[in-house]
Coordinates of C-alpha atoms in Angstrom, one line a residue:
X1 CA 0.0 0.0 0.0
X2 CA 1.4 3.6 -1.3
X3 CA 1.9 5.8 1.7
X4 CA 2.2 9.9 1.3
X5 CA 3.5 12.1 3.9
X6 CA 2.7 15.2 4.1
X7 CA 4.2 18.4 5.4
X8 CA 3.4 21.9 6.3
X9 CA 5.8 24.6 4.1
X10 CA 7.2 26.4 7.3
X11 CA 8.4 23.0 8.6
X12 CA 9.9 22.1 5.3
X13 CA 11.3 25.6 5.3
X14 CA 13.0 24.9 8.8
X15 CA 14.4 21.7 8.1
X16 CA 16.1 21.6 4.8
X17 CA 19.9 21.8 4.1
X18 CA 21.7 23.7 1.3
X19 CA 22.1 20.1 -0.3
X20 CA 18.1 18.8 -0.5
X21 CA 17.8 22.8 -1.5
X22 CA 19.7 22.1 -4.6
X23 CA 18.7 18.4 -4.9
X24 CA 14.7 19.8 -4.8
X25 CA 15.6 22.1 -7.8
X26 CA 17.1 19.1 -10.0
X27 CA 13.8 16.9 -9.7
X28 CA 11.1 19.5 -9.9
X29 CA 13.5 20.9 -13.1
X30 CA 13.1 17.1 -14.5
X31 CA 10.0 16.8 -13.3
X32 CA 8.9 20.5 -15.3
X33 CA 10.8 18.9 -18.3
X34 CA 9.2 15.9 -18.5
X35 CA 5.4 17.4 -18.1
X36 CA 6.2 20.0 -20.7
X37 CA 4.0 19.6 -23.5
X38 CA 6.7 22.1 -25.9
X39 CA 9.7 19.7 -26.0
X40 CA 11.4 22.3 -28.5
X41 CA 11.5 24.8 -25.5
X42 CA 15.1 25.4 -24.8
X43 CA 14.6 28.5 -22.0
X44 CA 13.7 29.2 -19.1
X45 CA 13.4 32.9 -16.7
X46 CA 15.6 32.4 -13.5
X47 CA 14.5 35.3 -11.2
X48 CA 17.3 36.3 -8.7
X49 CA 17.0 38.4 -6.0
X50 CA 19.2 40.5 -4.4
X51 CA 20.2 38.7 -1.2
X52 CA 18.3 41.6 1.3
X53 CA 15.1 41.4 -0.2
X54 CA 11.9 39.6 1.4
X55 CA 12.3 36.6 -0.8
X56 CA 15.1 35.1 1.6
X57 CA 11.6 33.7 3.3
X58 CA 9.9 32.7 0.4
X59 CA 12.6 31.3 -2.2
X60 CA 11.2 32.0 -5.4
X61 CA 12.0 28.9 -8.5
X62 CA 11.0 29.9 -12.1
X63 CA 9.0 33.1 -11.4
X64 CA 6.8 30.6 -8.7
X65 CA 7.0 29.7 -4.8
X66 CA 8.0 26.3 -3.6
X67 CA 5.5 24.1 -2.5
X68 CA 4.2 24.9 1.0
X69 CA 5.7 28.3 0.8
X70 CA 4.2 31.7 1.5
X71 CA 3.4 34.0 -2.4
X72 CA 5.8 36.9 -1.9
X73 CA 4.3 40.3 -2.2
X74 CA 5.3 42.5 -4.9
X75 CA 5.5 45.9 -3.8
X76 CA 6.1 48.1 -6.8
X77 CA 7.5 50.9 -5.1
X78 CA 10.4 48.5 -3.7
X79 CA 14.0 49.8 -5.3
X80 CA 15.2 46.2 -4.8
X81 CA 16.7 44.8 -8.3
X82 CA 15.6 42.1 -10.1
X83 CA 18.3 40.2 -12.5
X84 CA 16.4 38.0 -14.9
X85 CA 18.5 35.4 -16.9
X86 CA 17.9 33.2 -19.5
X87 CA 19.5 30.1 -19.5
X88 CA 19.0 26.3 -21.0
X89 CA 18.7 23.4 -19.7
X90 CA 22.3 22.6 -18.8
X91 CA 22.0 25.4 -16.0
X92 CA 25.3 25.0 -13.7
X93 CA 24.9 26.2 -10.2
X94 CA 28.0 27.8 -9.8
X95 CA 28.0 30.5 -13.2
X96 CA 26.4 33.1 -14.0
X97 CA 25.6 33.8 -17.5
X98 CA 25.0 37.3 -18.8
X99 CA 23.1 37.4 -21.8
X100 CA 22.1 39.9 -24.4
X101 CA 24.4 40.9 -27.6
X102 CA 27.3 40.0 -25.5
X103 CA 28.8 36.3 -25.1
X104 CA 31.1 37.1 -22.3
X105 CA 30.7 34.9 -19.3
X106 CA 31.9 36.2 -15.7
X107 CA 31.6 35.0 -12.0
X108 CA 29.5 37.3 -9.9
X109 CA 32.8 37.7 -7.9
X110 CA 34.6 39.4 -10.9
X111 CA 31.8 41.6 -11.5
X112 CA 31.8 42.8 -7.8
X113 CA 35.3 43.1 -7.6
X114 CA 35.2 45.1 -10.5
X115 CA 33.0 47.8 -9.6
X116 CA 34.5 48.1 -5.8
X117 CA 37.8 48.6 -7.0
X118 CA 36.5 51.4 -9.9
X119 CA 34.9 53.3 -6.9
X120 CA 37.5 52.3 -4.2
X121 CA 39.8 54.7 -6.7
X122 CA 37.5 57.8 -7.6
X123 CA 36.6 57.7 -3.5
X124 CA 40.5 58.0 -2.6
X125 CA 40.5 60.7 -5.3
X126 CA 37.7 62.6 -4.6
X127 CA 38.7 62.4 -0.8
X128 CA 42.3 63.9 -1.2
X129 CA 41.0 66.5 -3.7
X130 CA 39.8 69.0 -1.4
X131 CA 42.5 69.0 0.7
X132 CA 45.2 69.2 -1.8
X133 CA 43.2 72.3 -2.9
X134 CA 42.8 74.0 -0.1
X135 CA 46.7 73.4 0.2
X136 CA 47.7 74.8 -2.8
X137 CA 45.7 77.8 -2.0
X138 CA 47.4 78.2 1.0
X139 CA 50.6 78.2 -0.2
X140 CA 50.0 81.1 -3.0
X141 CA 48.5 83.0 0.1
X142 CA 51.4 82.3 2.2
X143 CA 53.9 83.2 -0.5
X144 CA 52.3 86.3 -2.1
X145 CA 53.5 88.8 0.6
X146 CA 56.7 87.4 0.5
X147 CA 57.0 87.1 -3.2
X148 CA 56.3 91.4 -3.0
X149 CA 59.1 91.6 -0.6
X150 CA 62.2 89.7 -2.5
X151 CA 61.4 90.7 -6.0
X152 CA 62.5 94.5 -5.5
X153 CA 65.5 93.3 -3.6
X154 CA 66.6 91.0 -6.2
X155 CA 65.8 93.0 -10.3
X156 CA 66.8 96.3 -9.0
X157 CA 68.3 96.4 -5.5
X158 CA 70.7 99.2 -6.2
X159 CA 67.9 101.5 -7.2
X160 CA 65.8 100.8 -4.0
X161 CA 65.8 103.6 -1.1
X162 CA 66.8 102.7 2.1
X163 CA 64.7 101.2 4.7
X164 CA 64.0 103.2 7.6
X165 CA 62.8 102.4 11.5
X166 CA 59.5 102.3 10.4
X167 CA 60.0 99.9 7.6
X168 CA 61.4 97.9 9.5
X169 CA 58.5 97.7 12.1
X170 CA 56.6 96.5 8.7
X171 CA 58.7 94.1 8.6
X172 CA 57.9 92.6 12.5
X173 CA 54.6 93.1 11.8
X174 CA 54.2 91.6 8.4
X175 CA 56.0 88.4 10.1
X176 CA 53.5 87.5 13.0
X177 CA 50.4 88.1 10.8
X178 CA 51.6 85.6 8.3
X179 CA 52.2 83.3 11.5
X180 CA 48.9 83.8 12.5
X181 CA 47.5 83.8 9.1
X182 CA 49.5 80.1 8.8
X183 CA 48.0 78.4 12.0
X184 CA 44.3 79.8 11.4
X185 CA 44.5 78.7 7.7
X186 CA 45.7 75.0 9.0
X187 CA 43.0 74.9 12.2
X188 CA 40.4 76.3 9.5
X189 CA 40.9 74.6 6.5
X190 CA 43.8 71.4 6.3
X191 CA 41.7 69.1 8.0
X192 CA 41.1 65.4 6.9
X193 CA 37.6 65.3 5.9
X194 CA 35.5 63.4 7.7
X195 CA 32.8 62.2 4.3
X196 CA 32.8 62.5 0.9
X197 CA 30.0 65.1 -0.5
X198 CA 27.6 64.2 -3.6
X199 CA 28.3 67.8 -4.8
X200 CA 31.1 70.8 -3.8
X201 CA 30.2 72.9 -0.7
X202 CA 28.9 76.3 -1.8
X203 CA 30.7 78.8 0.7
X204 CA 34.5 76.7 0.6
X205 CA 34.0 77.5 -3.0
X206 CA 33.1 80.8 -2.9
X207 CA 35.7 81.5 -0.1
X208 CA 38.2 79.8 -2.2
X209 CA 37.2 82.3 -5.6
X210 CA 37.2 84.7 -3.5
X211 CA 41.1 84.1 -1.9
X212 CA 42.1 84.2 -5.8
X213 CA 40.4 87.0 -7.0
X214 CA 42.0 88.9 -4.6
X215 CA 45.5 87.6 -4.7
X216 CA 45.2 88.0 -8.6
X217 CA 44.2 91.3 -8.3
X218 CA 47.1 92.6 -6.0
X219 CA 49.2 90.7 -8.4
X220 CA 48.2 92.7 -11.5
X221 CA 48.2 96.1 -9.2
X222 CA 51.7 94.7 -8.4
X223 CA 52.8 93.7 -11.7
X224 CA 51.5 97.2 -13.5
X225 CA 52.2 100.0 -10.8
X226 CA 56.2 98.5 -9.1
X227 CA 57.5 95.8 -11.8
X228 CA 57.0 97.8 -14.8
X229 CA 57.6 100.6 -13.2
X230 CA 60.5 99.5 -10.7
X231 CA 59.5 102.0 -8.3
X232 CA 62.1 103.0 -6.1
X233 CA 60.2 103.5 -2.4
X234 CA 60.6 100.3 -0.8
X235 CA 58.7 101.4 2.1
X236 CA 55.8 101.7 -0.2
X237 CA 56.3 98.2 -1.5
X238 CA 56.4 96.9 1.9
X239 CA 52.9 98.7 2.7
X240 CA 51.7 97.2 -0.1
X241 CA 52.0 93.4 1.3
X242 CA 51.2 94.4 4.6
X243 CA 48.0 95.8 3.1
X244 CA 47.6 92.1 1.5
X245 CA 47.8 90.3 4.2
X246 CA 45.2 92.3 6.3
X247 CA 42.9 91.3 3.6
X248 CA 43.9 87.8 3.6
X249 CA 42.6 88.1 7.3
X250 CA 39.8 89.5 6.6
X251 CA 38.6 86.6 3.8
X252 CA 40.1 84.1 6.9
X253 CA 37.6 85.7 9.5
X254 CA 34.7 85.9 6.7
X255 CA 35.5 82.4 6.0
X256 CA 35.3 81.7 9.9
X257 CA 31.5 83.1 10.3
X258 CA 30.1 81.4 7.4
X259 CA 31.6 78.0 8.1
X260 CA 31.4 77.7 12.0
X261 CA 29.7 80.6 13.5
X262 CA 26.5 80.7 11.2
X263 CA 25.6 77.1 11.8
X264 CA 25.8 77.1 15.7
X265 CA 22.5 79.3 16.4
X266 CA 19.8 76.0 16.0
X267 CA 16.9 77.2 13.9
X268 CA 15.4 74.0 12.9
X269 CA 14.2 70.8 14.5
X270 CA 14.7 67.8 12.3
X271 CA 12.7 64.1 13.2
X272 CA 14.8 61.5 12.0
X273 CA 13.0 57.4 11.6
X274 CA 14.7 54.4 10.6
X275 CA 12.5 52.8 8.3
X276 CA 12.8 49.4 9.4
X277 CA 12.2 49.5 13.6
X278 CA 11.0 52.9 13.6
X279 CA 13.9 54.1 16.1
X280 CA 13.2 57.7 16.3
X281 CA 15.5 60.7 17.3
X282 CA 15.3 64.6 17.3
X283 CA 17.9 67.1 16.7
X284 CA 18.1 70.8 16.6
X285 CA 20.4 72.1 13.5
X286 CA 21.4 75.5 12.1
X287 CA 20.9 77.2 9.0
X288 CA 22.9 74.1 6.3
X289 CA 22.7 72.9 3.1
X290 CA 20.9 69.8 2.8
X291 CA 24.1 67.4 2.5
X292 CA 25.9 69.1 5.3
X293 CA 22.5 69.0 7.1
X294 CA 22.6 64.8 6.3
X295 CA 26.3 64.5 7.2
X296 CA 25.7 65.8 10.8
X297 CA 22.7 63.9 11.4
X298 CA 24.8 60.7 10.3
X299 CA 27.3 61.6 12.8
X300 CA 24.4 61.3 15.5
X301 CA 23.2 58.7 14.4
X302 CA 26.0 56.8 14.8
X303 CA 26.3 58.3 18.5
X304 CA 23.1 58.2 19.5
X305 CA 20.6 55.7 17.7
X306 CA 21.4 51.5 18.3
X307 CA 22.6 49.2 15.8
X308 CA 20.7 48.2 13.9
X309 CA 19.9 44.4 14.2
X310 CA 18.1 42.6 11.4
X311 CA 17.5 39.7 13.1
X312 CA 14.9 41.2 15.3
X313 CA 12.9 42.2 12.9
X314 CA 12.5 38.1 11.6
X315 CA 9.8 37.5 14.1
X316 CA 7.1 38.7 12.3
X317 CA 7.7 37.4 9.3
X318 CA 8.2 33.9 10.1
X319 CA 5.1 34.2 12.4
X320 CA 3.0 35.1 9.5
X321 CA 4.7 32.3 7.6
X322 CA 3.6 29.8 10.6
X323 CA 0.1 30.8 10.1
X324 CA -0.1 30.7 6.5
X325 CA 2.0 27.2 6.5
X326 CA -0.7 25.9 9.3
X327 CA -3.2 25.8 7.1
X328 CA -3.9 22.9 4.8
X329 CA -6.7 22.2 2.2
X330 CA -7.9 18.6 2.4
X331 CA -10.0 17.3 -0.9
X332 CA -13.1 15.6 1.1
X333 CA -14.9 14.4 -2.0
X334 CA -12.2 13.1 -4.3
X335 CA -13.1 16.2 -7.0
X336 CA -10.1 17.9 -8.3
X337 CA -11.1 21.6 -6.7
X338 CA -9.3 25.1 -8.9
X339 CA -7.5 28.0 -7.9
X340 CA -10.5 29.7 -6.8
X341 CA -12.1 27.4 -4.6
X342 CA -9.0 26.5 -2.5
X343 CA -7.7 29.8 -2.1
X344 CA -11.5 31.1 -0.9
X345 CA -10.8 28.3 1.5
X346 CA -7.4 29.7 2.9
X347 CA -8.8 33.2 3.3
X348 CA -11.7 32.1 4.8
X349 CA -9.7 29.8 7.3
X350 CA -6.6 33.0 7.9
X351 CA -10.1 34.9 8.6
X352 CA -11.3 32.8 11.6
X353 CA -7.5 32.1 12.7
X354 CA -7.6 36.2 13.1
X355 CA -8.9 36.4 16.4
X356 CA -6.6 34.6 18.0
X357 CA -3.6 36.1 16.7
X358 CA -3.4 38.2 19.5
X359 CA -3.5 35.5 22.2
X360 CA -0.8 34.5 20.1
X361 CA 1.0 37.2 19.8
X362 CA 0.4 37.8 23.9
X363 CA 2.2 34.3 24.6
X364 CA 5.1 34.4 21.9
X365 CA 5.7 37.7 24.2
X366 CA 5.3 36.8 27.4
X367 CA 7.5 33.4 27.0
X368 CA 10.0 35.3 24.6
X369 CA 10.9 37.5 28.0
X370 CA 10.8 34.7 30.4
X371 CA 13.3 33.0 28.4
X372 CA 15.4 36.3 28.4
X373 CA 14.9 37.4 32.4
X374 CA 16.2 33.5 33.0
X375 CA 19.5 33.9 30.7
X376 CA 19.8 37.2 32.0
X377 CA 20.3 35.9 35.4
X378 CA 22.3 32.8 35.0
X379 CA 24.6 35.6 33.1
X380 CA 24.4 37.9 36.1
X381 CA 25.6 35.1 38.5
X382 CA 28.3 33.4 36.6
X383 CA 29.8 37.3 36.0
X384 CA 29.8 37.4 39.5
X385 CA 31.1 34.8 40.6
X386 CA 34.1 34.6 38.3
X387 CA 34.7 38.3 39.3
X388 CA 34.8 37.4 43.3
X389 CA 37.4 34.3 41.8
X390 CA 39.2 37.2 40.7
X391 CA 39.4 39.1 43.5
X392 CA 40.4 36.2 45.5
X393 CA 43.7 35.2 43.2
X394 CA 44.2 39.0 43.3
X395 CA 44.8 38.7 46.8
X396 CA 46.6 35.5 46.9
X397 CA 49.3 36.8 43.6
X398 CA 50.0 39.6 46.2
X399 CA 51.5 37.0 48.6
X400 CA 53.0 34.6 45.5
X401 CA 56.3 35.2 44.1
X402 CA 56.4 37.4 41.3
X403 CA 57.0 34.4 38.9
X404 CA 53.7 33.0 39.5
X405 CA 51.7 36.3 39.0
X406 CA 49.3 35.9 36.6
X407 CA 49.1 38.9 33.6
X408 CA 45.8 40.3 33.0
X409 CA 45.1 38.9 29.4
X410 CA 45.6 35.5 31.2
X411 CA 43.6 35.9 33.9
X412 CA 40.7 37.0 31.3
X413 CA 41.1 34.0 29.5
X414 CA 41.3 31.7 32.6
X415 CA 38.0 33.4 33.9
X416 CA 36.0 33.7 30.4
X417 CA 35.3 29.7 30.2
X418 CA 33.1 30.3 33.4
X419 CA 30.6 32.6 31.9
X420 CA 31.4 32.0 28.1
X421 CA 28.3 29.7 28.0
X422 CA 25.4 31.8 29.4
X423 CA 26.5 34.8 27.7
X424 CA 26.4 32.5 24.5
X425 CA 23.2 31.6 25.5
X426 CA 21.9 35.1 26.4
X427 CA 23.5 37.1 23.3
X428 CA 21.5 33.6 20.9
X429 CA 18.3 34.5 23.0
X430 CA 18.3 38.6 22.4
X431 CA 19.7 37.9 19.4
X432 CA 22.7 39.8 19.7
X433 CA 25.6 36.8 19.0
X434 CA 26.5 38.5 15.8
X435 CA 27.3 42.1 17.5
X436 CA 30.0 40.7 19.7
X437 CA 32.7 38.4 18.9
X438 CA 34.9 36.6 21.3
X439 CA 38.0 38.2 20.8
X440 CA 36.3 41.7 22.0
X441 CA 34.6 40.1 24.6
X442 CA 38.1 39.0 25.8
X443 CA 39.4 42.2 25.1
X444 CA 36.2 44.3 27.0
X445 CA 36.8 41.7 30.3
X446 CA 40.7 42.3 30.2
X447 CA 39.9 46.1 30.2
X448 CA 37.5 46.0 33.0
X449 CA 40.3 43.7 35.0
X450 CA 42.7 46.1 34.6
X451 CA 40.7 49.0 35.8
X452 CA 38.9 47.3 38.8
X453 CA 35.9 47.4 37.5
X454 CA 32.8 45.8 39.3
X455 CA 30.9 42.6 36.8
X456 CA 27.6 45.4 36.7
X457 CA 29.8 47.6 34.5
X458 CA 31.0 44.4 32.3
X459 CA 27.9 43.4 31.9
X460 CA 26.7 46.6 30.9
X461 CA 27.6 46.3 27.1
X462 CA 25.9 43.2 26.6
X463 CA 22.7 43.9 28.5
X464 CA 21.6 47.0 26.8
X465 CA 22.1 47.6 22.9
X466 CA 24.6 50.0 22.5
X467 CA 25.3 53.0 19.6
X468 CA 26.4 51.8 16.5
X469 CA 29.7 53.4 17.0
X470 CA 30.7 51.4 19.9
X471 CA 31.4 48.3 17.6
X472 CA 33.5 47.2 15.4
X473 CA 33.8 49.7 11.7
X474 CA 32.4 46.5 9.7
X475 CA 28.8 47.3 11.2
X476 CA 29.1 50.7 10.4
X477 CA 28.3 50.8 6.7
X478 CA 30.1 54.0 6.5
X479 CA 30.8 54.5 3.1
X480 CA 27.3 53.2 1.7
X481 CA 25.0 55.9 2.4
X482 CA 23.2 57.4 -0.8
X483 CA 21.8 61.0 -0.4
X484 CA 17.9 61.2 -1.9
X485 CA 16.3 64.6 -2.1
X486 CA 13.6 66.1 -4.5
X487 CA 15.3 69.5 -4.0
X488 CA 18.9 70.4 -4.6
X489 CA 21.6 69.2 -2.1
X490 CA 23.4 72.3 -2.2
X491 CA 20.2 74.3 -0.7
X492 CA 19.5 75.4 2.4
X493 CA 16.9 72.9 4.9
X494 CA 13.4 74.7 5.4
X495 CA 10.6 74.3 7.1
X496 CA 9.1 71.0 5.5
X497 CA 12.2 69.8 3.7
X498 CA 11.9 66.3 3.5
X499 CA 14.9 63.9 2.3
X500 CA 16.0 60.1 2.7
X501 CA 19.7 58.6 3.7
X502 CA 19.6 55.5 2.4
X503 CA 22.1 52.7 3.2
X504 CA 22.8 48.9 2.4
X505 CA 19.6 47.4 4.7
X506 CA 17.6 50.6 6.2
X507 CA 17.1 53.9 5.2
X508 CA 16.8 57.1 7.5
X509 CA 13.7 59.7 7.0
X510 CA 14.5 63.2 7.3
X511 CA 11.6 65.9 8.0
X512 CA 13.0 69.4 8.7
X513 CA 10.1 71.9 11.2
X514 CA 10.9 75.1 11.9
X515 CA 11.7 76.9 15.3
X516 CA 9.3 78.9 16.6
X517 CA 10.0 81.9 17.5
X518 CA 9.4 82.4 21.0
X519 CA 7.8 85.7 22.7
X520 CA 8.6 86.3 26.2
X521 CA 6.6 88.8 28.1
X522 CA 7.5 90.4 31.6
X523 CA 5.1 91.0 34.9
X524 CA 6.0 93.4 37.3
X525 CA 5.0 92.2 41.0
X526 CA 4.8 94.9 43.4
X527 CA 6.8 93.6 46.2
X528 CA 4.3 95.2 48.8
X529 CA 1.4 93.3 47.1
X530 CA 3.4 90.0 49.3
X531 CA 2.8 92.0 52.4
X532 CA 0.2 91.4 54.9
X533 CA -0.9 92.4 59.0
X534 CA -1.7 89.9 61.1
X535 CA -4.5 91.1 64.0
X536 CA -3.9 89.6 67.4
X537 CA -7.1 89.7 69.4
X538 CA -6.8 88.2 73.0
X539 CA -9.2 85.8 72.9
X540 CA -6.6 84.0 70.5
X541 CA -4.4 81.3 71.7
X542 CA -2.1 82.6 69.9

């Protein structure tokens, strides 16, 4: 007697390997092949997904679900690429085949490598531009005044009146501005830059047209009024560059207010959500250009908002997968029922499941935290007691010879098999494993060894999700962030400026509100009005 087992999709989901994965693919392909009533049919559409996209639940085969697994909704407004290939029916597993009117064949490796080292090159470049700018700039600003000073002294020196006590005082004084001029234009300007900018910050270069426009115009002035004219009052040459580098000053101390000072005053309040967990943060920002308006709220947000953790965000799909997968369709009557009927059926049946999703929901909850309060504690009390274990060799090594003191990295690795388990267990149950590998754990114990730190402050960063700065740069996606706004980046915010930072698996929505501007009003209070008389009669107790 033929037996058939059946199975739900989400357990088949759970249970299968890489290898029945592949092996699944090869019979349904023979099977598809041999049901095919077009045997001249040499292609076939593979759809492949990028690997962040929603169909990691549901794998998608041929443009169709597996059996037992949830239909994948399409969202059209989802910027998630689609790569359809056609191949025959000798498709191998391990190349990809780009078609078209080309014939070349590459690994997907290649191709990624390829484009990461094209922008890996233009991001050093357009890194290092700005600051080789800004130093050539400097140097023509530097060297002007100078430049004034020798050329006299060199074509015609014998020509050149003699430099009196007041020249000379020129001289002391040209000296210490250019000294000042030198550190302010190094604090100012010849900084590494901290991002890259989609497109060239409006005031560095109008400052910098500015610098130029002014050194070439003393230049001509210089060129037309004392070379052609090798003019003979030297004092007069040197009041010349003095008079240049007061300007330069100037431009320095213009270039001061509209870089730093007209930012600090906040005048707008910007709400910034992460699209994925809805983690929500408000800053107050000053009068900036929209991409120097997104850089700073990157910077807080790697200070201030957690990191991000995908795997928390699994729950709810694979819960909606359990209840879809629950439900089966049974054929009572032996007739072959269609489309329509049996998926009537499954709505029908997710309808009268709906009421109790919340008791669901309630229990998943309530056991999900149990679970955590119990690995928290086993955590709390293994941390403890290999602490007080510490504490105890501590004061035993101070009576040991010094040959058998133990060093700090070895004590943190004779005490971190005592806890390693539960904090396995805890980081597996908050879901957290992937934020915090052993070597820094290693590293964060030998730290709080060293310092005498109690096991409440070691526990501290494994407890509580941290900012996304506080681990290691591989998390940080730095250099991924892509700057969408309908308006032009090089405006100014204002009230109801909207903009997205996107990045690899989340993106960050930007609303810009206005300031109000705030009235205050003063009321005088008499002070005599707080005075009062108090009437003593004698029949008081008083």
């Amino acid at each position: 007697m033929d037996t058939e087992s059946t199975h739900s999709g989400y357990s088949y989901h759970s249970s299968r390997s890489g290898r029945s994965n592949r092996h699944g693919d090869r019979s349904r392909e023979r099977h598809k092949a041999s049901s095919s009533k077009d045997s001249s049919r040499s292609e076939r559409s593979v759809v492949i997904n990028p690997p962040d996209t929603p169909s990691q639940d549901s794998p998608v085969h041929n443009g169709e679900p597996l059996p037992g697994e949830p239909t994948p909704a399409v969202d059209p407004g989802d910027d998630a690429q689609v790569l359809i290939l056609k191949t025959d029916d000798n498709w191998g597993e391990t190349t990809t085949a780009v078609t078209g009117t080309s014939e070349l064949s590459v690994s997907q490796e290649e191709v990624v490598g390829l484009g990461k080292g094209i922008q890996d090159r233009t991001q050093g470049f357009r890194r290092y531009l700005p600051l080789a700018v800004g130093s050539c700039v400097g140097l023509l600003v530097l060297a002007t005044p100078l430049v004034f000073l020798l050329l006299p002294a060199v074509m015609w020196p014998d020509r050149l009146q003699a430099c009196g006590a007041a020249c000379e005082g020129l001289f002391l004084s040209i000296s210490f501005k250019l000294l000042i001029l030198l550190v302010a234009i190094w604090a100012l300007f010849l900084r590494p830059g901290r991002a890259s900018l989609p497109r060239v910050c409006v005031y560095r270069a109008f400052l910098t047209t500015l610098t130029l426009l002014l050194t070439m115009s003393y230049w001509l002035f210089y060129g037309v009024r004392i070379l052609d004219a090798q003019d003979e009052d030297y004092h007069g040459i040197v009041q010349f560059a003095v008079s240049l580098v007061d300007s330069q000053l100037f431009v320095h101390y213009l270039a001061v207010v509209l870089l730093e000072l007209r930012q600090l005053q906040p005048c707008y309040s910007v709400c910034v959500i992460r699209s994925t967990d809805g983690e929500t943060r408000h800053y107050n920002i000053g009068q900036l250009s929209i991409q120097r308006a997104a850089l700073s709220i990157l910077e807080y947000y790697y200070r201030d908002f957690p990191l991000h953790n995908p795997a928390l965000l699994s729950a709810s799909k694979h819960r909606a997968a359990k209840h879809l997968a629950g439900l089966k369709v049974y054929n009572v009557d032996g007739a072959q029922p269609g489309n329509g009927n049996q998926s009537r059926a499954m709505v029908t049946a997710a309808a009268k499941r709906k009421d109790s999703a919340h008791n669901e929901l309630y229990y998943e909850e309530a056991d999900y935290e149990r679970r955590v309060r119990k690995r928290r504690a086993r955590l709390v009390v293994a941390v403890e007691e290999a602490f007080t274990h510490v504490r105890r060799m501590k004061k035993e090594d101070e009576r040991a010879a010094p040959s058998d003191i133990m060093d700090v990295r070895e004590a943190a690795l004779a005490i971190f098999p005592s806890m390693a388990r539960a904090l396995q267990k805890y980081l597996r149950t908050t879901r957290r494993q992937h934020c915090h590998s052993m070597e820094s754990i290693q590293k964060h114990l030998a730290f709080c060894l060293v310092n005498n730190m109690s096991p409440k402050a070691f526990l501290e960063a494994y407890l509580a999700p941290g900012p996304t700065l506080q681990y290691g740069p591989e998390r940080w996606m730095a250099d991924q962030w892509t700057l969408v706004s309908e308006a032009s980046v090089t405006n100014g915010v204002k009230e109801g400026s909207e903009f997205l930072l996107r990045c690899l698996d989340f993106s960050l929505a930007v609303t810009v509100k206005s300031i109000p501007y705030i009235r205050l009003t003063e009321e005088y209070i008499d002070p005599k009005s707080h005075k009062f008389i108090l009437l003593l009669q004698s029949e008081t107790s008083v």
